């Protein structure tokens, strides 16, 4: 997003980004999907952790945002870890889509993720696809874990996940990515826990007025940032083009 890059001086490589869509009308996820489209169109590598959609619906959302997911899955530039399908089914077998074995629990989930990440990174390495490309990971959306595991277990999951990422060969042997975690809904303890862990926090919010919907993008946290900039509807409209 050129406007944010200009404001922040770019995003640090290997950073963790929390993108909070406070309400669906604020179109926060649309911004994230447009970002995914831009990175894939520029021949980068993208892993999507699909937590809150059935896979057919996710592919439909991507299509509506101009992303030819089938082509990117076939080329292996795109990998989808279908957490939703792993928990609820159905499991759709196709190139580039991965499922977690067994019945994932919050204690084992991060290790199972790491094994899937390692398997797809092996494919990227075998085909020499890391060279000259950025690597991004997007999780949509992590607030779904609260509905799956409950708040206390979700907090434990993120503790375990941080340890696994520090130690597992998927993140030590192969190049690491820059990661975006999408969080939707009201702020709670899980959001606060994530806020402390990440390098950047963005929030979208909408207000219904007599003149229509006014949308805001807040930069809540960024390295070296003291004031909180607010980007309003006009700038969001530019980003959504």
PDB file of C-alpha atoms in Angstrom:
ATOM      1  CA  UNK A   1       0.000   0.000   0.000  1.00  0.00           C
ATOM      2  CA  UNK A   2       1.900   3.016  -1.290  1.00  0.00           C
ATOM      3  CA  UNK A   3       0.185   5.492   1.032  1.00  0.00           C
ATOM      4  CA  UNK A   4       1.115   3.487   4.130  1.00  0.00           C
ATOM      5  CA  UNK A   5       4.627   2.874   2.822  1.00  0.00           C
ATOM      6  CA  UNK A   6       5.066   6.619   2.412  1.00  0.00           C
ATOM      7  CA  UNK A   7       3.739   7.278   5.914  1.00  0.00           C
ATOM      8  CA  UNK A   8       5.780   4.571   7.648  1.00  0.00           C
ATOM      9  CA  UNK A   9       8.831   4.381   5.407  1.00  0.00           C
ATOM     10  CA  UNK A  10       7.913   0.830   4.379  1.00  0.00           C
ATOM     11  CA  UNK A  11       7.294  -2.267   6.482  1.00  0.00           C
ATOM     12  CA  UNK A  12      10.216  -4.037   8.082  1.00  0.00           C
ATOM     13  CA  UNK A  13      10.946  -7.431   6.581  1.00  0.00           C
ATOM     14  CA  UNK A  14       9.982 -10.380   8.820  1.00  0.00           C
ATOM     15  CA  UNK A  15       7.744  -8.118  10.903  1.00  0.00           C
ATOM     16  CA  UNK A  16       4.447  -9.172  12.452  1.00  0.00           C
ATOM     17  CA  UNK A  17       1.422  -7.032  11.598  1.00  0.00           C
ATOM     18  CA  UNK A  18      -1.939  -7.058  13.380  1.00  0.00           C
ATOM     19  CA  UNK A  19      -4.749  -5.740  11.162  1.00  0.00           C
ATOM     20  CA  UNK A  20      -7.904  -5.100  13.207  1.00  0.00           C
ATOM     21  CA  UNK A  21     -11.190  -4.775  11.337  1.00  0.00           C
ATOM     22  CA  UNK A  22     -13.403  -3.293  14.041  1.00  0.00           C
ATOM     23  CA  UNK A  23     -16.573  -3.750  11.975  1.00  0.00           C
ATOM     24  CA  UNK A  24     -17.245  -5.311   8.526  1.00  0.00           C
ATOM     25  CA  UNK A  25     -18.514  -1.991   7.124  1.00  0.00           C
ATOM     26  CA  UNK A  26     -15.018  -0.528   7.593  1.00  0.00           C
ATOM     27  CA  UNK A  27     -13.782  -2.835   4.763  1.00  0.00           C
ATOM     28  CA  UNK A  28     -10.600  -3.847   6.563  1.00  0.00           C
ATOM     29  CA  UNK A  29     -10.505  -7.314   5.025  1.00  0.00           C
ATOM     30  CA  UNK A  30     -10.947  -5.840   1.559  1.00  0.00           C
ATOM     31  CA  UNK A  31      -7.745  -3.874   2.122  1.00  0.00           C
ATOM     32  CA  UNK A  32      -5.945  -7.061   3.138  1.00  0.00           C
ATOM     33  CA  UNK A  33      -7.206  -8.982   0.088  1.00  0.00           C
ATOM     34  CA  UNK A  34      -6.169  -6.118  -2.214  1.00  0.00           C
ATOM     35  CA  UNK A  35      -2.746  -6.293  -0.627  1.00  0.00           C
ATOM     36  CA  UNK A  36      -2.631 -10.062  -1.293  1.00  0.00           C
ATOM     37  CA  UNK A  37      -3.571  -9.434  -4.927  1.00  0.00           C
ATOM     38  CA  UNK A  38      -0.813  -6.848  -5.340  1.00  0.00           C
ATOM     39  CA  UNK A  39       1.873  -9.112  -3.890  1.00  0.00           C
ATOM     40  CA  UNK A  40       0.818 -12.104  -6.022  1.00  0.00           C
ATOM     41  CA  UNK A  41       0.589 -10.003  -9.183  1.00  0.00           C
ATOM     42  CA  UNK A  42       4.204  -9.016  -8.553  1.00  0.00           C
ATOM     43  CA  UNK A  43       5.280 -12.682  -8.470  1.00  0.00           C
ATOM     44  CA  UNK A  44       5.824 -12.966  -4.730  1.00  0.00           C
ATOM     45  CA  UNK A  45       5.095 -15.943  -2.462  1.00  0.00           C
ATOM     46  CA  UNK A  46       2.003 -15.945  -0.265  1.00  0.00           C
ATOM     47  CA  UNK A  47       0.712 -18.315   2.396  1.00  0.00           C
ATOM     48  CA  UNK A  48      -2.883 -17.839   3.569  1.00  0.00           C
ATOM     49  CA  UNK A  49      -4.053 -19.428   6.794  1.00  0.00           C
ATOM     50  CA  UNK A  50      -7.796 -19.750   6.265  1.00  0.00           C
ATOM     51  CA  UNK A  51      -9.448 -19.880   9.679  1.00  0.00           C
ATOM     52  CA  UNK A  52     -12.910 -18.366   9.301  1.00  0.00           C
ATOM     53  CA  UNK A  53     -14.224 -19.305   5.810  1.00  0.00           C
ATOM     54  CA  UNK A  54     -15.156 -22.482   4.019  1.00  0.00           C
ATOM     55  CA  UNK A  55     -12.627 -22.916   1.214  1.00  0.00           C
ATOM     56  CA  UNK A  56     -15.151 -22.357  -1.652  1.00  0.00           C
ATOM     57  CA  UNK A  57     -16.246 -19.118   0.006  1.00  0.00           C
ATOM     58  CA  UNK A  58     -12.644 -17.990   0.484  1.00  0.00           C
ATOM     59  CA  UNK A  59     -11.935 -18.605  -3.209  1.00  0.00           C
ATOM     60  CA  UNK A  60     -15.069 -16.633  -4.096  1.00  0.00           C
ATOM     61  CA  UNK A  61     -13.948 -13.719  -1.910  1.00  0.00           C
ATOM     62  CA  UNK A  62     -10.534 -13.787  -3.559  1.00  0.00           C
ATOM     63  CA  UNK A  63     -12.122 -13.819  -7.015  1.00  0.00           C
ATOM     64  CA  UNK A  64     -14.274 -10.783  -6.117  1.00  0.00           C
ATOM     65  CA  UNK A  65     -11.077  -8.997  -5.110  1.00  0.00           C
ATOM     66  CA  UNK A  66      -9.446  -9.739  -8.459  1.00  0.00           C
ATOM     67  CA  UNK A  67      -7.268 -12.670  -7.338  1.00  0.00           C
ATOM     68  CA  UNK A  68      -7.019 -15.635  -9.715  1.00  0.00           C
ATOM     69  CA  UNK A  69      -6.467 -18.075  -6.853  1.00  0.00           C
ATOM     70  CA  UNK A  70      -6.549 -21.196  -9.037  1.00  0.00           C
ATOM     71  CA  UNK A  71      -3.648 -19.978 -11.177  1.00  0.00           C
ATOM     72  CA  UNK A  72      -1.557 -18.986  -8.167  1.00  0.00           C
ATOM     73  CA  UNK A  73      -2.265 -22.296  -6.437  1.00  0.00           C
ATOM     74  CA  UNK A  74      -1.235 -24.202  -9.569  1.00  0.00           C
ATOM     75  CA  UNK A  75       1.990 -22.201  -9.857  1.00  0.00           C
ATOM     76  CA  UNK A  76       2.649 -22.780  -6.119  1.00  0.00           C
ATOM     77  CA  UNK A  77       3.124 -19.030  -5.542  1.00  0.00           C
ATOM     78  CA  UNK A  78       0.073 -19.314  -3.303  1.00  0.00           C
ATOM     79  CA  UNK A  79      -0.362 -21.844  -0.511  1.00  0.00           C
ATOM     80  CA  UNK A  80      -3.579 -22.099   1.502  1.00  0.00           C
ATOM     81  CA  UNK A  81      -3.580 -23.825   4.875  1.00  0.00           C
ATOM     82  CA  UNK A  82      -7.275 -24.594   5.284  1.00  0.00           C
ATOM     83  CA  UNK A  83      -7.757 -24.545   9.050  1.00  0.00           C
ATOM     84  CA  UNK A  84     -11.525 -24.157   8.652  1.00  0.00           C
ATOM     85  CA  UNK A  85     -11.726 -27.314   6.553  1.00  0.00           C
ATOM     86  CA  UNK A  86      -9.395 -29.126   8.953  1.00  0.00           C
ATOM     87  CA  UNK A  87     -11.830 -28.491  11.800  1.00  0.00           C
ATOM     88  CA  UNK A  88     -15.201 -28.604  10.069  1.00  0.00           C
ATOM     89  CA  UNK A  89     -14.708 -30.115   6.596  1.00  0.00           C
ATOM     90  CA  UNK A  90     -15.067 -30.718   3.775  1.00  0.00           C
ATOM     91  CA  UNK A  91     -11.451 -31.251   2.780  1.00  0.00           C
ATOM     92  CA  UNK A  92     -10.976 -30.333  -0.878  1.00  0.00           C
ATOM     93  CA  UNK A  93      -7.898 -31.964  -2.381  1.00  0.00           C
ATOM     94  CA  UNK A  94      -6.047 -29.808  -4.853  1.00  0.00           C
ATOM     95  CA  UNK A  95      -2.555 -28.517  -5.535  1.00  0.00           C
ATOM     96  CA  UNK A  96      -1.436 -25.795  -3.124  1.00  0.00           C
ATOM     97  CA  UNK A  97      -4.092 -26.481  -0.459  1.00  0.00           C
ATOM     98  CA  UNK A  98      -2.980 -28.052   2.812  1.00  0.00           C
ATOM     99  CA  UNK A  99      -4.875 -29.589   5.721  1.00  0.00           C
ATOM    100  CA  UNK A 100      -3.836 -30.311   9.286  1.00  0.00           C
ATOM    101  CA  UNK A 101      -3.712 -34.010  10.196  1.00  0.00           C
ATOM    102  CA  UNK A 102      -5.970 -35.444  12.858  1.00  0.00           C
ATOM    103  CA  UNK A 103      -8.195 -33.345  15.071  1.00  0.00           C
ATOM    104  CA  UNK A 104      -6.172 -30.223  15.944  1.00  0.00           C
ATOM    105  CA  UNK A 105      -6.140 -29.041  19.562  1.00  0.00           C
ATOM    106  CA  UNK A 106      -4.768 -25.728  20.779  1.00  0.00           C
ATOM    107  CA  UNK A 107      -1.751 -27.555  22.296  1.00  0.00           C
ATOM    108  CA  UNK A 108      -0.783 -29.179  18.963  1.00  0.00           C
ATOM    109  CA  UNK A 109      -2.071 -26.656  16.439  1.00  0.00           C
ATOM    110  CA  UNK A 110       1.101 -24.571  16.087  1.00  0.00           C
ATOM    111  CA  UNK A 111       3.279 -27.674  15.586  1.00  0.00           C
ATOM    112  CA  UNK A 112       0.910 -28.991  12.922  1.00  0.00           C
ATOM    113  CA  UNK A 113       1.015 -25.593  11.226  1.00  0.00           C
ATOM    114  CA  UNK A 114       4.816 -25.703  11.286  1.00  0.00           C
ATOM    115  CA  UNK A 115       4.889 -29.111   9.589  1.00  0.00           C
ATOM    116  CA  UNK A 116       2.593 -27.900   6.797  1.00  0.00           C
ATOM    117  CA  UNK A 117       4.664 -24.715   6.375  1.00  0.00           C
ATOM    118  CA  UNK A 118       7.838 -26.818   6.190  1.00  0.00           C
ATOM    119  CA  UNK A 119       6.303 -29.097   3.528  1.00  0.00           C
ATOM    120  CA  UNK A 120       5.317 -26.215   1.256  1.00  0.00           C
ATOM    121  CA  UNK A 121       8.599 -24.386   1.810  1.00  0.00           C
ATOM    122  CA  UNK A 122      10.373 -27.566   0.708  1.00  0.00           C
ATOM    123  CA  UNK A 123       8.493 -27.302  -2.610  1.00  0.00           C
ATOM    124  CA  UNK A 124       9.489 -23.655  -2.959  1.00  0.00           C
ATOM    125  CA  UNK A 125      13.121 -24.550  -2.212  1.00  0.00           C
ATOM    126  CA  UNK A 126      13.175 -27.491  -4.649  1.00  0.00           C
ATOM    127  CA  UNK A 127      11.877 -25.264  -7.434  1.00  0.00           C
ATOM    128  CA  UNK A 128      14.185 -22.361  -6.547  1.00  0.00           C
ATOM    129  CA  UNK A 129      11.230 -20.059  -5.935  1.00  0.00           C
ATOM    130  CA  UNK A 130      12.646 -18.137  -2.958  1.00  0.00           C
ATOM    131  CA  UNK A 131      15.191 -16.252  -5.055  1.00  0.00           C
ATOM    132  CA  UNK A 132      14.173 -12.639  -5.764  1.00  0.00           C
ATOM    133  CA  UNK A 133      10.727 -12.971  -4.182  1.00  0.00           C
ATOM    134  CA  UNK A 134       9.129 -11.647  -1.010  1.00  0.00           C
ATOM    135  CA  UNK A 135       7.465 -14.145   1.323  1.00  0.00           C
ATOM    136  CA  UNK A 136       4.221 -13.195   3.082  1.00  0.00           C
ATOM    137  CA  UNK A 137       1.850 -14.995   5.419  1.00  0.00           C
ATOM    138  CA  UNK A 138      -1.725 -13.859   6.108  1.00  0.00           C
ATOM    139  CA  UNK A 139      -4.033 -15.385   8.742  1.00  0.00           C
ATOM    140  CA  UNK A 140      -7.764 -14.655   8.239  1.00  0.00           C
ATOM    141  CA  UNK A 141      -8.861 -14.309  10.930  1.00  0.00           C
ATOM    142  CA  UNK A 142      -7.272 -15.146  14.253  1.00  0.00           C
ATOM    143  CA  UNK A 143     -10.289 -14.033  16.319  1.00  0.00           C
ATOM    144  CA  UNK A 144     -11.968 -17.243  15.098  1.00  0.00           C
ATOM    145  CA  UNK A 145      -9.707 -19.144  17.488  1.00  0.00           C
ATOM    146  CA  UNK A 146     -11.686 -17.658  20.395  1.00  0.00           C
ATOM    147  CA  UNK A 147     -14.847 -19.303  19.072  1.00  0.00           C
ATOM    148  CA  UNK A 148     -13.027 -22.603  18.494  1.00  0.00           C
ATOM    149  CA  UNK A 149     -10.940 -22.883  21.674  1.00  0.00           C
ATOM    150  CA  UNK A 150     -12.275 -20.231  24.066  1.00  0.00           C
ATOM    151  CA  UNK A 151     -10.348 -17.185  25.232  1.00  0.00           C
ATOM    152  CA  UNK A 152      -8.042 -18.827  27.788  1.00  0.00           C
ATOM    153  CA  UNK A 153      -6.944 -21.625  25.451  1.00  0.00           C
ATOM    154  CA  UNK A 154      -6.455 -19.150  22.589  1.00  0.00           C
ATOM    155  CA  UNK A 155      -4.070 -17.139  24.755  1.00  0.00           C
ATOM    156  CA  UNK A 156      -2.194 -20.375  25.537  1.00  0.00           C
ATOM    157  CA  UNK A 157      -2.078 -21.222  21.824  1.00  0.00           C
ATOM    158  CA  UNK A 158      -0.295 -17.967  20.995  1.00  0.00           C
ATOM    159  CA  UNK A 159       2.238 -18.615  23.771  1.00  0.00           C
ATOM    160  CA  UNK A 160       2.981 -22.078  22.356  1.00  0.00           C
ATOM    161  CA  UNK A 161       3.035 -20.750  18.803  1.00  0.00           C
ATOM    162  CA  UNK A 162       5.730 -18.192  19.605  1.00  0.00           C
ATOM    163  CA  UNK A 163       7.967 -20.954  21.001  1.00  0.00           C
ATOM    164  CA  UNK A 164       7.401 -23.211  17.983  1.00  0.00           C
ATOM    165  CA  UNK A 165       8.262 -20.411  15.549  1.00  0.00           C
ATOM    166  CA  UNK A 166      11.524 -19.823  17.388  1.00  0.00           C
ATOM    167  CA  UNK A 167      12.597 -23.470  17.222  1.00  0.00           C
ATOM    168  CA  UNK A 168      11.018 -25.330  14.300  1.00  0.00           C
ATOM    169  CA  UNK A 169      13.077 -25.919  11.162  1.00  0.00           C
ATOM    170  CA  UNK A 170      10.247 -24.528   9.022  1.00  0.00           C
ATOM    171  CA  UNK A 171      11.276 -21.096  10.287  1.00  0.00           C
ATOM    172  CA  UNK A 172      14.981 -21.679  10.907  1.00  0.00           C
ATOM    173  CA  UNK A 173      16.047 -23.750   7.875  1.00  0.00           C
ATOM    174  CA  UNK A 174      14.004 -21.841   5.283  1.00  0.00           C
ATOM    175  CA  UNK A 175      13.488 -18.093   4.710  1.00  0.00           C
ATOM    176  CA  UNK A 176      11.060 -16.417   7.094  1.00  0.00           C
ATOM    177  CA  UNK A 177       8.150 -14.334   5.903  1.00  0.00           C
ATOM    178  CA  UNK A 178       6.461 -11.100   6.910  1.00  0.00           C
ATOM    179  CA  UNK A 179       3.156 -11.917   8.569  1.00  0.00           C
ATOM    180  CA  UNK A 180      -0.268 -10.279   8.792  1.00  0.00           C
ATOM    181  CA  UNK A 181      -2.816 -11.454  11.353  1.00  0.00           C
ATOM    182  CA  UNK A 182      -6.355 -10.232  10.715  1.00  0.00           C
ATOM    183  CA  UNK A 183      -8.482  -9.751  13.843  1.00  0.00           C
ATOM    184  CA  UNK A 184     -12.176  -8.861  13.632  1.00  0.00           C
ATOM    185  CA  UNK A 185     -14.704  -7.620  16.146  1.00  0.00           C
ATOM    186  CA  UNK A 186     -14.432  -5.975  19.540  1.00  0.00           C
ATOM    187  CA  UNK A 187     -11.114  -5.688  21.297  1.00  0.00           C
ATOM    188  CA  UNK A 188     -10.589  -8.221  24.084  1.00  0.00           C
ATOM    189  CA  UNK A 189      -7.777  -9.910  26.020  1.00  0.00           C
ATOM    190  CA  UNK A 190      -6.653 -11.899  22.979  1.00  0.00           C
ATOM    191  CA  UNK A 191      -6.262  -8.714  20.958  1.00  0.00           C
ATOM    192  CA  UNK A 192      -4.319  -7.093  23.805  1.00  0.00           C
ATOM    193  CA  UNK A 193      -2.011 -10.104  24.000  1.00  0.00           C
ATOM    194  CA  UNK A 194      -1.358  -9.991  20.260  1.00  0.00           C
ATOM    195  CA  UNK A 195      -0.859  -6.210  20.346  1.00  0.00           C
ATOM    196  CA  UNK A 196       2.135  -6.642  22.640  1.00  0.00           C
ATOM    197  CA  UNK A 197       3.726  -9.283  20.378  1.00  0.00           C
ATOM    198  CA  UNK A 198       3.555  -7.587  16.996  1.00  0.00           C
ATOM    199  CA  UNK A 199       5.519  -4.775  15.362  1.00  0.00           C
ATOM    200  CA  UNK A 200       2.643  -2.980  13.622  1.00  0.00           C
ATOM    201  CA  UNK A 201      -1.055  -2.552  14.458  1.00  0.00           C
ATOM    202  CA  UNK A 202      -3.607  -1.097  12.035  1.00  0.00           C
ATOM    203  CA  UNK A 203      -7.321  -0.665  12.741  1.00  0.00           C
ATOM    204  CA  UNK A 204     -10.230   0.102  10.418  1.00  0.00           C
ATOM    205  CA  UNK A 205     -13.411   1.675  11.792  1.00  0.00           C
ATOM    206  CA  UNK A 206     -16.565   3.023  10.172  1.00  0.00           C
ATOM    207  CA  UNK A 207     -19.102   5.601  11.291  1.00  0.00           C
ATOM    208  CA  UNK A 208     -22.561   5.980   9.767  1.00  0.00           C
ATOM    209  CA  UNK A 209     -23.438   9.647   9.252  1.00  0.00           C
ATOM    210  CA  UNK A 210     -26.149  11.591   7.444  1.00  0.00           C
ATOM    211  CA  UNK A 211     -23.849  11.774   4.420  1.00  0.00           C
ATOM    212  CA  UNK A 212     -23.169   8.040   4.339  1.00  0.00           C
ATOM    213  CA  UNK A 213     -20.357   5.874   5.702  1.00  0.00           C
ATOM    214  CA  UNK A 214     -17.108   7.467   6.829  1.00  0.00           C
ATOM    215  CA  UNK A 215     -14.228   5.008   7.149  1.00  0.00           C
ATOM    216  CA  UNK A 216     -10.990   5.425   9.045  1.00  0.00           C
ATOM    217  CA  UNK A 217      -7.691   3.594   9.107  1.00  0.00           C
ATOM    218  CA  UNK A 218      -5.726   4.090  12.319  1.00  0.00           C
ATOM    219  CA  UNK A 219      -2.041   3.323  12.705  1.00  0.00           C
ATOM    220  CA  UNK A 220      -1.944   2.263  16.353  1.00  0.00           C
ATOM    221  CA  UNK A 221       1.580   0.890  16.536  1.00  0.00           C
ATOM    222  CA  UNK A 222       4.677   1.059  14.362  1.00  0.00           C
ATOM    223  CA  UNK A 223       8.420   1.188  15.062  1.00  0.00           C
ATOM    224  CA  UNK A 224       9.428   4.722  15.982  1.00  0.00           C
ATOM    225  CA  UNK A 225       5.863   6.034  15.826  1.00  0.00           C
ATOM    226  CA  UNK A 226       4.831   8.441  18.595  1.00  0.00           C
ATOM    227  CA  UNK A 227       1.635  10.000  17.247  1.00  0.00           C
ATOM    228  CA  UNK A 228      -1.304   7.979  15.898  1.00  0.00           C
ATOM    229  CA  UNK A 229      -2.078   8.965  12.299  1.00  0.00           C
ATOM    230  CA  UNK A 230      -5.639   8.578  11.060  1.00  0.00           C
ATOM    231  CA  UNK A 231      -6.254   7.929   7.364  1.00  0.00           C
ATOM    232  CA  UNK A 232      -9.820   8.772   6.379  1.00  0.00           C
ATOM    233  CA  UNK A 233     -12.283   7.745   3.671  1.00  0.00           C
ATOM    234  CA  UNK A 234     -10.545   9.478   0.754  1.00  0.00           C
ATOM    235  CA  UNK A 235      -7.269   7.649   1.369  1.00  0.00           C
ATOM    236  CA  UNK A 236      -9.010   4.331   1.971  1.00  0.00           C
ATOM    237  CA  UNK A 237     -10.819   4.804  -1.334  1.00  0.00           C
ATOM    238  CA  UNK A 238      -7.435   5.235  -3.053  1.00  0.00           C
ATOM    239  CA  UNK A 239      -6.174   2.029  -1.429  1.00  0.00           C
ATOM    240  CA  UNK A 240      -9.226   0.086  -2.576  1.00  0.00           C
ATOM    241  CA  UNK A 241      -8.810   0.972  -6.242  1.00  0.00           C
TER     242      UNK A 241
END
